[in-house]
Structure formats: structure tokens, C-alpha cells
Amino acid sequence: MKLSLASLALLAASASAFTAVTPAGRASTSLNILAGTQSATERVANVMAARPEENEAIDALVKSNFPGAISNKAMETKVASILEAKGFTPANTLLCTMFPPMSLMPVYLLFYAMKNSDELARNLEDDLNKVYGHNFNLGGLSGFPFAGNTGFGAMSAHVPDDGFCLLVHGPHVGISKDGVIGKVERSGIALVDNCCGSAIAASNYLKGITDGGAKITTKLQQFSDFQQGAVQELILPHGKRLNDADNRMKELPYALYDSQDILVRDIINGGKGGIKQGLALLSGIQINTGPDTLDYFHPLRFDYYDADGNVVESMIDELST
């Protein structure tokens, strides 16, 4: 068989594609459990020093709409202190999150992620990264744990033998300075934008079904938009609840949370054999405000699992004191 010069050139190019190349200056994506003597509470204090002061008007607005919410500043400080008493330190704790992904993402996927996930959902994650190091992300659109049991098993393998895991998850919702839920101001953008876009799209899909306006289609599930399709299916049981709500956008993150809470606890139970010294599960609703004010969190679960994977303590009340 004779090969043309063009074919030979193509084969040579294909072969070179498999040659190992180490890009100069490439950033490491290894998990970074932080070493050093600085405690988690000290690290939180350093992070919060760069955050805005509490805005009384925004604080009252958020808490009137989301009773039980506390500022990220207050929550992160309390969480670090509570977990320190149980032996969690930046040097022995792996941070695991289930937020919409963007960190540790290849550059070629960055544009897609910017369109389909939300940087606001990672404000809390970014803070915790500075305290406990790079996170292991098991989440996807709307904060659902799409990495599942396999992802949890992979994450557990990265926890130090004498260490702990802090797992944080929850959907997010915006509130504008005018009190509109499901909207939020963004830095450098004049338009008050939707937040969270994936959740709102799922809510609109569900409303089309419950109101009888959904179009008949053969495309019930598409791999090219698998996660959004799954979010829409997972929200179906909450159709009446959302229709009956006084404020659909306010109720939406709590409906999402109830589905996520079941899934996450089932995943932990299935992988509890991989828990080392212990695991803390912190979950609730992330509440995003404008770029010049603090974000908030409504904690709904703060459980401690022992080395055998049993829930031995609820620490939720300690966050409200």
C-alpha cells in the first residue's frame, strides 16, 4: 500500500500528539491541604478582614426574607471554631464541596462553565479554600451531587489517614438590594441578573408542565445537556409546592435543597467506609447579595459523622448562638 506525502505527514502529526509534553509554568491542580501552624479560625479572620463590613439594611432585608440566615462572615467563623474543637485543622482536613463547578477546570471548558454555572455560588467555596486548601468538587448544575458514589469514593481516598472531611453543599439564590428574590447585582454589569439560572430554568420547565403549557417533544433527555435535564427531573416532585408558594423564587432553593439533602446523605451512607477520623456535613441555602455586601447562608444541617460513618451529633444549634 502506497501512502501519499500528505498521509505520511498526517500520521507523523498524529504520532506527535501522543508525545508527553510538560507545559512550562502549568499550574498544579493537586489537592492542597494546607500545612503550617495557623489555625482555621486565624485563617478565617484573615479572609474576613478583606470582606465588606455588615450592611444593616441588607442584613435586615436578607433575614426578613430568609429567617435563620446568618452572614458568611459569622458562619465561617463559627464553623471553624466548632470543628477545631473536634480536631479539624487546615493541615488534616479535606474540603469537599458540591457547588456548580468552575475551579480546577480545564481552560477549554471554561467558556462553557461560565455560561452554565454561576460564580456567585462559589463565593463561600473560595473563602473556605483559603482556610482549608483546594476543594474536591462533587457538584454540578444547581448544586446537585452529580459525581455521585464514584466521586465520593475518589474524594475519600484523598483524605489523610488521620484526617477529616468537611463537606459543604447547598443551592444558591440571589436577592437584589431592592428585595427581589432570584435576582442579584453583579460586579461590572449594569443588568440585575438571574440567580441561579439553572434552577430558574428548571422551575420554568416544571411550571410549563403543571400549567399545561409544555410542548410535546421526543427529546426527553439529551447527553449534551444531561445535568440540566436531571435537575428538571429531580424538581418534578415539588410542582404543587412551588405552585402553592406565595413567592416561587423564595421557595425554589428550599425545594432543590430537599432533593439534594436526600441524595447527599444517601451518597455518604453508601461511601461511609471511606470516612477516616470523621466527616462534618454542612448544608443549607446560599444567599447571594450584591458585590459590595456580605453573602449569607441559611444552615439547615450541620452533622458530625464518626469514623464508622454514623451521625453522632447535630451541631446546627451552635451556629445560631
PDB file of N, CA and C in Angstrom, residues 47-93:
ATOM      1  N   VAL A  47      -9.199  36.060  56.095  1.00  0.00           N
ATOM      2  CA  VAL A  47     -10.068  36.138  54.918  1.00  0.00           C
ATOM      3  C   VAL A  47     -11.122  37.220  55.108  1.00  0.00           C
ATOM      4  N   MET A  48     -11.726  37.265  56.274  1.00  0.00           N
ATOM      5  CA  MET A  48     -12.820  38.198  56.526  1.00  0.00           C
ATOM      6  C   MET A  48     -12.354  39.643  56.663  1.00  0.00           C
ATOM      7  N   ALA A  49     -11.068  39.829  56.906  1.00  0.00           N
ATOM      8  CA  ALA A  49     -10.530  41.195  57.000  1.00  0.00           C
ATOM      9  C   ALA A  49     -10.672  41.930  55.673  1.00  0.00           C
ATOM     10  N   ALA A  50     -10.728  41.166  54.571  1.00  0.00           N
ATOM     11  CA  ALA A  50     -10.854  41.773  53.243  1.00  0.00           C
ATOM     12  C   ALA A  50     -12.311  41.890  52.797  1.00  0.00           C
ATOM     13  N   ARG A  51     -13.255  41.417  53.606  1.00  0.00           N
ATOM     14  CA  ARG A  51     -14.662  41.452  53.241  1.00  0.00           C
ATOM     15  C   ARG A  51     -15.298  42.759  53.701  1.00  0.00           C
ATOM     16  N   PRO A  52     -16.409  43.163  53.076  1.00  0.00           N
ATOM     17  CA  PRO A  52     -17.080  44.399  53.488  1.00  0.00           C
ATOM     18  C   PRO A  52     -17.622  44.277  54.915  1.00  0.00           C
ATOM     19  N   GLU A  53     -17.838  45.412  55.531  1.00  0.00           N
ATOM     20  CA  GLU A  53     -18.495  45.430  56.823  1.00  0.00           C
ATOM     21  C   GLU A  53     -19.970  45.096  56.634  1.00  0.00           C
ATOM     22  N   GLU A  54     -20.603  44.668  57.703  1.00  0.00           N
ATOM     23  CA  GLU A  54     -22.021  44.329  57.623  1.00  0.00           C
ATOM     24  C   GLU A  54     -22.847  45.567  57.272  1.00  0.00           C
ATOM     25  N   ASN A  55     -23.747  45.408  56.310  1.00  0.00           N
ATOM     26  CA  ASN A  55     -24.654  46.471  55.901  1.00  0.00           C
ATOM     27  C   ASN A  55     -25.990  46.226  56.606  1.00  0.00           C
ATOM     28  N   GLU A  56     -26.371  47.121  57.497  1.00  0.00           N
ATOM     29  CA  GLU A  56     -27.556  46.894  58.324  1.00  0.00           C
ATOM     30  C   GLU A  56     -28.820  46.724  57.493  1.00  0.00           C
ATOM     31  N   ALA A  57     -28.941  47.502  56.422  1.00  0.00           N
ATOM     32  CA  ALA A  57     -30.146  47.431  55.591  1.00  0.00           C
ATOM     33  C   ALA A  57     -30.220  46.084  54.870  1.00  0.00           C
ATOM     34  N   ILE A  58     -29.093  45.635  54.310  1.00  0.00           N
ATOM     35  CA  ILE A  58     -29.059  44.342  53.621  1.00  0.00           C
ATOM     36  C   ILE A  58     -29.258  43.206  54.611  1.00  0.00           C
ATOM     37  N   ASP A  59     -28.644  43.324  55.784  1.00  0.00           N
ATOM     38  CA  ASP A  59     -28.780  42.300  56.811  1.00  0.00           C
ATOM     39  C   ASP A  59     -30.256  42.116  57.193  1.00  0.00           C
ATOM     40  N   ALA A  60     -30.956  43.224  57.398  1.00  0.00           N
ATOM     41  CA  ALA A  60     -32.378  43.162  57.752  1.00  0.00           C
ATOM     42  C   ALA A  60     -33.206  42.613  56.594  1.00  0.00           C
ATOM     43  N   LEU A  61     -32.851  42.995  55.365  1.00  0.00           N
ATOM     44  CA  LEU A  61     -33.573  42.533  54.182  1.00  0.00           C
ATOM     45  C   LEU A  61     -33.452  41.022  54.019  1.00  0.00           C
ATOM     46  N   VAL A  62     -32.222  40.512  54.144  1.00  0.00           N
ATOM     47  CA  VAL A  62     -31.994  39.078  53.973  1.00  0.00           C
ATOM     48  C   VAL A  62     -32.706  38.290  55.069  1.00  0.00           C
ATOM     49  N   LYS A  63     -32.563  38.722  56.305  1.00  0.00           N
ATOM     50  CA  LYS A  63     -33.110  37.956  57.420  1.00  0.00           C
ATOM     51  C   LYS A  63     -34.633  38.018  57.483  1.00  0.00           C
ATOM     52  N   SER A  64     -35.224  39.077  56.936  1.00  0.00           N
ATOM     53  CA  SER A  64     -36.686  39.140  56.902  1.00  0.00           C
ATOM     54  C   SER A  64     -37.245  38.190  55.847  1.00  0.00           C
ATOM     55  N   ASN A  65     -36.490  37.950  54.794  1.00  0.00           N
ATOM     56  CA  ASN A  65     -36.928  37.041  53.732  1.00  0.00           C
ATOM     57  C   ASN A  65     -36.489  35.601  53.977  1.00  0.00           C
ATOM     58  N   PHE A  66     -35.363  35.443  54.677  1.00  0.00           N
ATOM     59  CA  PHE A  66     -34.828  34.108  54.948  1.00  0.00           C
ATOM     60  C   PHE A  66     -34.520  33.979  56.439  1.00  0.00           C
ATOM     61  N   PRO A  67     -35.566  33.819  57.255  1.00  0.00           N
ATOM     62  CA  PRO A  67     -35.341  33.683  58.706  1.00  0.00           C
ATOM     63  C   PRO A  67     -34.413  32.518  58.998  1.00  0.00           C
ATOM     64  N   GLY A  68     -33.433  32.763  59.847  1.00  0.00           N
ATOM     65  CA  GLY A  68     -32.444  31.740  60.171  1.00  0.00           C
ATOM     66  C   GLY A  68     -31.140  31.933  59.437  1.00  0.00           C
ATOM     67  N   ALA A  69     -31.121  32.841  58.458  1.00  0.00           N
ATOM     68  CA  ALA A  69     -29.890  33.092  57.704  1.00  0.00           C
ATOM     69  C   ALA A  69     -28.895  33.876  58.559  1.00  0.00           C
ATOM     70  N   ILE A  70     -27.622  33.590  58.358  1.00  0.00           N
ATOM     71  CA  ILE A  70     -26.552  34.355  59.001  1.00  0.00           C
ATOM     72  C   ILE A  70     -25.527  34.713  57.931  1.00  0.00           C
ATOM     73  N   SER A  71     -24.750  35.735  58.177  1.00  0.00           N
ATOM     74  CA  SER A  71     -23.760  36.146  57.187  1.00  0.00           C
ATOM     75  C   SER A  71     -22.687  35.072  57.060  1.00  0.00           C
ATOM     76  N   ASN A  72     -22.102  34.978  55.866  1.00  0.00           N
ATOM     77  CA  ASN A  72     -20.989  34.048  55.676  1.00  0.00           C
ATOM     78  C   ASN A  72     -19.867  34.330  56.667  1.00  0.00           C
ATOM     79  N   LYS A  73     -19.685  35.612  56.959  1.00  0.00           N
ATOM     80  CA  LYS A  73     -18.624  36.011  57.883  1.00  0.00           C
ATOM     81  C   LYS A  73     -18.841  35.367  59.254  1.00  0.00           C
ATOM     82  N   ALA A  74     -20.071  35.453  59.747  1.00  0.00           N
ATOM     83  CA  ALA A  74     -20.377  34.870  61.052  1.00  0.00           C
ATOM     84  C   ALA A  74     -20.339  33.345  60.992  1.00  0.00           C
ATOM     85  N   MET A  75     -20.892  32.784  59.913  1.00  0.00           N
ATOM     86  CA  MET A  75     -20.964  31.331  59.827  1.00  0.00           C
ATOM     87  C   MET A  75     -19.589  30.694  59.711  1.00  0.00           C
ATOM     88  N   GLU A  76     -18.747  31.228  58.839  1.00  0.00           N
ATOM     89  CA  GLU A  76     -17.428  30.638  58.647  1.00  0.00           C
ATOM     90  C   GLU A  76     -16.604  30.690  59.930  1.00  0.00           C
ATOM     91  N   THR A  77     -16.745  31.783  60.678  1.00  0.00           N
ATOM     92  CA  THR A  77     -16.034  31.916  61.950  1.00  0.00           C
ATOM     93  C   THR A  77     -16.494  30.856  62.937  1.00  0.00           C
ATOM     94  N   LYS A  78     -17.819  30.660  63.022  1.00  0.00           N
ATOM     95  CA  LYS A  78     -18.364  29.660  63.954  1.00  0.00           C
ATOM     96  C   LYS A  78     -18.011  28.247  63.529  1.00  0.00           C
ATOM     97  N   VAL A  79     -18.111  27.948  62.247  1.00  0.00           N
ATOM     98  CA  VAL A  79     -17.807  26.605  61.752  1.00  0.00           C
ATOM     99  C   VAL A  79     -16.362  26.239  62.067  1.00  0.00           C
ATOM    100  N   ALA A  80     -15.446  27.157  61.793  1.00  0.00           N
ATOM    101  CA  ALA A  80     -14.031  26.882  62.059  1.00  0.00           C
ATOM    102  C   ALA A  80     -13.793  26.604  63.537  1.00  0.00           C
ATOM    103  N   SER A  81     -14.435  27.380  64.404  1.00  0.00           N
ATOM    104  CA  SER A  81     -14.251  27.219  65.840  1.00  0.00           C
ATOM    105  C   SER A  81     -14.842  25.894  66.334  1.00  0.00           C
ATOM    106  N   ILE A  82     -16.038  25.563  65.854  1.00  0.00           N
ATOM    107  CA  ILE A  82     -16.703  24.319  66.266  1.00  0.00           C
ATOM    108  C   ILE A  82     -15.890  23.100  65.837  1.00  0.00           C
ATOM    109  N   LEU A  83     -15.388  23.141  64.608  1.00  0.00           N
ATOM    110  CA  LEU A  83     -14.657  21.983  64.086  1.00  0.00           C
ATOM    111  C   LEU A  83     -13.262  21.876  64.688  1.00  0.00           C
ATOM    112  N   GLU A  84     -12.662  22.997  65.035  1.00  0.00           N
ATOM    113  CA  GLU A  84     -11.355  22.948  65.701  1.00  0.00           C
ATOM    114  C   GLU A  84     -11.443  22.150  67.002  1.00  0.00           C
ATOM    115  N   ALA A  85     -12.563  22.315  67.709  1.00  0.00           N
ATOM    116  CA  ALA A  85     -12.741  21.608  68.982  1.00  0.00           C
ATOM    117  C   ALA A  85     -12.830  20.095  68.775  1.00  0.00           C
ATOM    118  N   LYS A  86     -13.114  19.663  67.549  1.00  0.00           N
ATOM    119  CA  LYS A  86     -13.208  18.242  67.235  1.00  0.00           C
ATOM    120  C   LYS A  86     -11.944  17.706  66.568  1.00  0.00           C
ATOM    121  N   GLY A  87     -10.954  18.581  66.398  1.00  0.00           N
ATOM    122  CA  GLY A  87      -9.682  18.131  65.834  1.00  0.00           C
ATOM    123  C   GLY A  87      -9.467  18.487  64.376  1.00  0.00           C
ATOM    124  N   PHE A  88     -10.427  19.167  63.731  1.00  0.00           N
ATOM    125  CA  PHE A  88     -10.255  19.596  62.335  1.00  0.00           C
ATOM    126  C   PHE A  88      -9.246  20.744  62.288  1.00  0.00           C
ATOM    127  N   THR A  89      -8.247  20.632  61.428  1.00  0.00           N
ATOM    128  CA  THR A  89      -7.275  21.703  61.214  1.00  0.00           C
ATOM    129  C   THR A  89      -7.056  21.867  59.710  1.00  0.00           C
ATOM    130  N   PRO A  90      -6.481  22.990  59.288  1.00  0.00           N
ATOM    131  CA  PRO A  90      -6.164  23.137  57.860  1.00  0.00           C
ATOM    132  C   PRO A  90      -5.200  22.064  57.359  1.00  0.00           C
ATOM    133  N   ALA A  91      -4.414  21.485  58.255  1.00  0.00           N
ATOM    134  CA  ALA A  91      -3.404  20.507  57.850  1.00  0.00           C
ATOM    135  C   ALA A  91      -3.953  19.087  57.733  1.00  0.00           C
ATOM    136  N   ASN A  92      -5.127  18.817  58.319  1.00  0.00           N
ATOM    137  CA  ASN A  92      -5.624  17.440  58.275  1.00  0.00           C
ATOM    138  C   ASN A  92      -7.039  17.331  57.706  1.00  0.00           C
ATOM    139  N   THR A  93      -7.557  18.414  57.141  1.00  0.00           N
ATOM    140  CA  THR A  93      -8.940  18.437  56.670  1.00  0.00           C
ATOM    141  C   THR A  93      -9.015  18.624  55.164  1.00  0.00           C
TER     142      THR A  93
END
